[in-house]
Tab-separated table of C-alpha atoms in Angstrom:
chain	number	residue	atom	x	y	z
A	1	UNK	CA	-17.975	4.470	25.087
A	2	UNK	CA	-17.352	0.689	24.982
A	3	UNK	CA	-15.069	-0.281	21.835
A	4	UNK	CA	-13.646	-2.826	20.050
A	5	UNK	CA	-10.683	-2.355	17.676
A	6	UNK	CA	-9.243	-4.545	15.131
A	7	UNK	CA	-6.019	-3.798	13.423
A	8	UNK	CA	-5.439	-5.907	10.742
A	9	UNK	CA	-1.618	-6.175	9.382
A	10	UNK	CA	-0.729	-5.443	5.918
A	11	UNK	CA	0.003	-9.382	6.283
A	12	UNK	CA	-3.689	-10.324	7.701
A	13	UNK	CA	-2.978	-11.171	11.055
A	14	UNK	CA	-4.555	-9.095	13.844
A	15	UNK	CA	-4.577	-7.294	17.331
A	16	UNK	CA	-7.988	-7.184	18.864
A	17	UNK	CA	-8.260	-4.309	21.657
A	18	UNK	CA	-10.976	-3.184	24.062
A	19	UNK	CA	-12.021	-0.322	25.624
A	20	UNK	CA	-14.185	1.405	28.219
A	21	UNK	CA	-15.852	-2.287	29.761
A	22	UNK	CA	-16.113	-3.328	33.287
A	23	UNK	CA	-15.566	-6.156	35.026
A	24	UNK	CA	-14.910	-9.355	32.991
A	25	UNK	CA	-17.665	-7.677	29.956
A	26	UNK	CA	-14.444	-7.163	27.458
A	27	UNK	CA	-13.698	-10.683	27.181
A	28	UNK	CA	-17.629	-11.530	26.766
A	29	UNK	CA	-18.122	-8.819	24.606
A	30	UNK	CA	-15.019	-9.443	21.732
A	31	UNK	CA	-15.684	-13.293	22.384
A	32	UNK	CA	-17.106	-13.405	18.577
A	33	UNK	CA	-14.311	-11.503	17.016
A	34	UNK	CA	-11.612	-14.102	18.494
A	35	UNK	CA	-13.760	-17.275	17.517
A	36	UNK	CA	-13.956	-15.545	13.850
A	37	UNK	CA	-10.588	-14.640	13.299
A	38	UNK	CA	-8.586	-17.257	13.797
A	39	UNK	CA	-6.066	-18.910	16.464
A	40	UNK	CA	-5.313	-16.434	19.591
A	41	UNK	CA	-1.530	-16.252	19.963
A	42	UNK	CA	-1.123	-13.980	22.740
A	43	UNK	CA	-3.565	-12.473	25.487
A	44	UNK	CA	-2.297	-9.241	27.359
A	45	UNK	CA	-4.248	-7.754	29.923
A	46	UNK	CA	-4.570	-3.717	30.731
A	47	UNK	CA	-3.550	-2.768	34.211
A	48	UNK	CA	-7.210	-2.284	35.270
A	49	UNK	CA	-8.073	-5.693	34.357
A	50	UNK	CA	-5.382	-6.845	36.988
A	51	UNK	CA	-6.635	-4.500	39.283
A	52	UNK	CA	-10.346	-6.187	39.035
A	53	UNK	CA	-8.820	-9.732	39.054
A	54	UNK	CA	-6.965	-9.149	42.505
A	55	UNK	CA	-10.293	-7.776	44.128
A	56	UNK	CA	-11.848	-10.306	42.904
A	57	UNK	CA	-9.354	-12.649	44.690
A	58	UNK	CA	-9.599	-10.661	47.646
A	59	UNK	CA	-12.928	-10.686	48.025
A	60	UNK	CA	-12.919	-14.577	47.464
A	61	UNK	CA	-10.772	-15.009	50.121
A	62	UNK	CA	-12.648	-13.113	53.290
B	1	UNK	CA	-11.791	-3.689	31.675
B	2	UNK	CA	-9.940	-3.945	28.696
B	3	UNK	CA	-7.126	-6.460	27.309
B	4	UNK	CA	-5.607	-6.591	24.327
B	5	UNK	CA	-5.219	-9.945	21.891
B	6	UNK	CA	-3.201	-11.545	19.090
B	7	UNK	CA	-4.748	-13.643	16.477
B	8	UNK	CA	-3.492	-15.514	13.042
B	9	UNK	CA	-5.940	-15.082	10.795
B	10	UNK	CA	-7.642	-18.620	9.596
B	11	UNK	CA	-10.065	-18.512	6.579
B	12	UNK	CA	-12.884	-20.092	7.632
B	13	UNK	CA	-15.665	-18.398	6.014
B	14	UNK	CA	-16.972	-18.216	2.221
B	15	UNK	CA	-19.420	-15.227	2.462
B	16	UNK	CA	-15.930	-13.058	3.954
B	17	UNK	CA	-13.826	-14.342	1.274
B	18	UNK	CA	-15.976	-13.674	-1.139
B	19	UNK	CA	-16.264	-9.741	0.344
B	20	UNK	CA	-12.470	-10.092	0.248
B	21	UNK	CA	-12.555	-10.742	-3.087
B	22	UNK	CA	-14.386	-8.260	-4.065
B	23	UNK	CA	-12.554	-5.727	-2.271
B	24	UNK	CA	-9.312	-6.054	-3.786
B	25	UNK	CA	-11.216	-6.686	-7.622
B	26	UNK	CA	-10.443	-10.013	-7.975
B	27	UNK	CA	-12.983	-12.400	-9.310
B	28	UNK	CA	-15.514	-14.368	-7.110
B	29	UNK	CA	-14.490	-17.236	-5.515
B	30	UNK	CA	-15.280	-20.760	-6.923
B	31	UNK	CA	-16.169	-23.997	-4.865
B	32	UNK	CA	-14.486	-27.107	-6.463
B	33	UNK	CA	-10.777	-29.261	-6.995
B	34	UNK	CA	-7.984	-27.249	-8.143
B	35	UNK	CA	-4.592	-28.242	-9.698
B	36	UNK	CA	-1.824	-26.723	-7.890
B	37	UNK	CA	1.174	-27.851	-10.049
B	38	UNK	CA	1.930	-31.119	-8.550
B	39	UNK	CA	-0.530	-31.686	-6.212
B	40	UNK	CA	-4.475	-30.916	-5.989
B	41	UNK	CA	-6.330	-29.114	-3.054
B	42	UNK	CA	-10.528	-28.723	-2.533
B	43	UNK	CA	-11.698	-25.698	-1.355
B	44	UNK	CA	-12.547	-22.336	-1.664
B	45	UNK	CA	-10.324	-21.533	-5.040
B	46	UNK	CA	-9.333	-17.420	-5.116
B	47	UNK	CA	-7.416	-16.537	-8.208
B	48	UNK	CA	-5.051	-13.427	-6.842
B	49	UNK	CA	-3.537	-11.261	-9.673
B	50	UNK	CA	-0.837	-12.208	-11.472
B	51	UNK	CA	-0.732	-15.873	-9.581
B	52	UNK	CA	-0.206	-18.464	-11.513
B	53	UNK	CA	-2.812	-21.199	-9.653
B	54	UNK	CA	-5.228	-20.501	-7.161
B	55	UNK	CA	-4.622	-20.531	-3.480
B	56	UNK	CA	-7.392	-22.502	-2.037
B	57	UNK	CA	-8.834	-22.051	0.909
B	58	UNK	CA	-10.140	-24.850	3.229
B	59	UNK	CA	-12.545	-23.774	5.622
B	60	UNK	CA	-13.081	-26.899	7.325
B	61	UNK	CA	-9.182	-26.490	8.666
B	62	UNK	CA	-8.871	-22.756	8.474
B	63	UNK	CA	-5.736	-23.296	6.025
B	64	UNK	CA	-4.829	-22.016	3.220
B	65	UNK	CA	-3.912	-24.209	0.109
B	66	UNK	CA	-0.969	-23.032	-2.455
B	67	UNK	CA	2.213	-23.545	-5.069
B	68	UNK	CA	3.904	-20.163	-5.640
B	69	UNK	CA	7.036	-22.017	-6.320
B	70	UNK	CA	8.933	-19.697	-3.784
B	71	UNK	CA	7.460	-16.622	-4.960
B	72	UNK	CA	8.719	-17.105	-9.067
B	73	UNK	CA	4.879	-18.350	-9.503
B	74	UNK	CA	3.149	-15.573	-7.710
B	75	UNK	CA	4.103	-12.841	-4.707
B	76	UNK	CA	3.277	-13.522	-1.511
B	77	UNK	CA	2.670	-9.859	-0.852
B	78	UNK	CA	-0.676	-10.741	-2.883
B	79	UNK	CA	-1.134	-13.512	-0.266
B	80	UNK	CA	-0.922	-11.201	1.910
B	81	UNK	CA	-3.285	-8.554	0.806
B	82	UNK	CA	-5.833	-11.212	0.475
B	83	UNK	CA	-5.380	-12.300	4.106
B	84	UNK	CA	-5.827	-8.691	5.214
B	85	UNK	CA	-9.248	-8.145	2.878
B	86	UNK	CA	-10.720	-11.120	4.393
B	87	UNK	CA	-9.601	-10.584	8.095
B	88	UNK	CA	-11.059	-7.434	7.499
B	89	UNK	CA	-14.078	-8.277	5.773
B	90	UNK	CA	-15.067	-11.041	8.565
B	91	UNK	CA	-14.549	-8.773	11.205
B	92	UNK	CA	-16.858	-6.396	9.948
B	93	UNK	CA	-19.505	-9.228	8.779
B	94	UNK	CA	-19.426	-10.502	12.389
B	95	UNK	CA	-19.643	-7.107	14.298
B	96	UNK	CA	-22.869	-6.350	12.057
B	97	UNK	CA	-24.438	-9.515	12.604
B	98	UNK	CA	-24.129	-8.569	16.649
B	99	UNK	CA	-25.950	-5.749	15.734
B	100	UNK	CA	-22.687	-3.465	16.366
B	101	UNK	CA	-21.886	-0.233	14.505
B	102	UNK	CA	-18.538	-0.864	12.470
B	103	UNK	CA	-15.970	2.140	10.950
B	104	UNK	CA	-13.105	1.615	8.979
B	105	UNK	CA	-9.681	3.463	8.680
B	106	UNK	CA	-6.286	2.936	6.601
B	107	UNK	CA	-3.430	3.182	8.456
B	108	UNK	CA	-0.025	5.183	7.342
B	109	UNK	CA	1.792	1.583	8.280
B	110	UNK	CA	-0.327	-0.142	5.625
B	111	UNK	CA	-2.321	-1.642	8.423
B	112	UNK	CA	-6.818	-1.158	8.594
B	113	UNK	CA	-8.152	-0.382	11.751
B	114	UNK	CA	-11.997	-1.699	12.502
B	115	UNK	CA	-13.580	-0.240	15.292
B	116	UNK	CA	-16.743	-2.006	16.294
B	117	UNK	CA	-18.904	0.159	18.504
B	118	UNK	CA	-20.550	-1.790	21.335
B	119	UNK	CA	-24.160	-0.845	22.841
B	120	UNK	CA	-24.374	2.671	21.144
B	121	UNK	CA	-22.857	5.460	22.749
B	122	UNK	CA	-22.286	5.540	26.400
């Protein structure tokens, strides 16, 4: 199941999360949320998104 | 694939703070010029409880607009609140205007977790 999740601090500012996409789809997908919200202050990626990024280099490269 | 991402919350939308209002019982937001002691802001003016002037939010900048002279004139835990209400509130507008189904839930910390579902059920 592909989901977003917002936590919103008791102070207002908030973590955006995503879960279950492929490929580059979790970026497209929460794309809205971010550009509603506010100012992004920090991006971290999940291990599996790293993991698509170097294929992706690798395949670039052959 | 999945990342994760920090945002600070800018108030850039009337129909959110108005839910935000609304959600925390305070009354409806008015459009105008408000006196904020010594100075004067336009906006979006929110009256939060027990404040003595309105914050005012300007949606043009994202900013928010206010005198609590340190706290003595109003808490800023109220601020607070009211930032929460709306980043909630927007979240949720925006998910359901995707089409996406949205569920809410309080968190022991104090903080509310939206979880937006994407493309129905896998």
């Amino acid at each position: 199941m592909k989901t977003i999740e917002i936590i919103v601090a008791p102070d207002g500012n908030t973590r955006v999360e995503t879960n279950g996409f492929t490929g580059s789809d979790c970026r497209q997908a929460s794309r809205f949320l971010l550009q509603a919200l506010g100012q992004q202050s920090s991006e971290q990626l999940k291990p599996e998104f790293h993991q698509a990024a170097t294929e992706q280099q690798q395949r670039a490269s052959e | 694939m999945s990342h994760i991402v920090e945002i600070q919350t800018e108030i850039r939308d009337a129909a959110a703070v108005r839910a935000g209002c609304n959600r925390l019982g305070l009354q409806p937001p008015g459009e105008g010029t408000f006196k904020l002691f010594s100075k004067t802001a336009s906006g979006l003016g929110v009256q939060l409880r027990d404040w003595r002037y309105p914050v005012v939010c300007e949606l043009d900048t994202g900013k928010v607009q206010y005198d609590n002279y340190q706290g003595r004139w109003g808490s800023p835990k109220r601020l607070d609140e009211f930032m929460q209400a709306y980043a909630v509130e927007r979240a949720k507008l925006e998910a359901r205007k995707q089409g996406h189904s949205v569920r809410e839930q309080q968190l022991a910390d104090g903080s509310i977790k939206v979880t937006v579902q994407v493309g129905g059920a896998a």
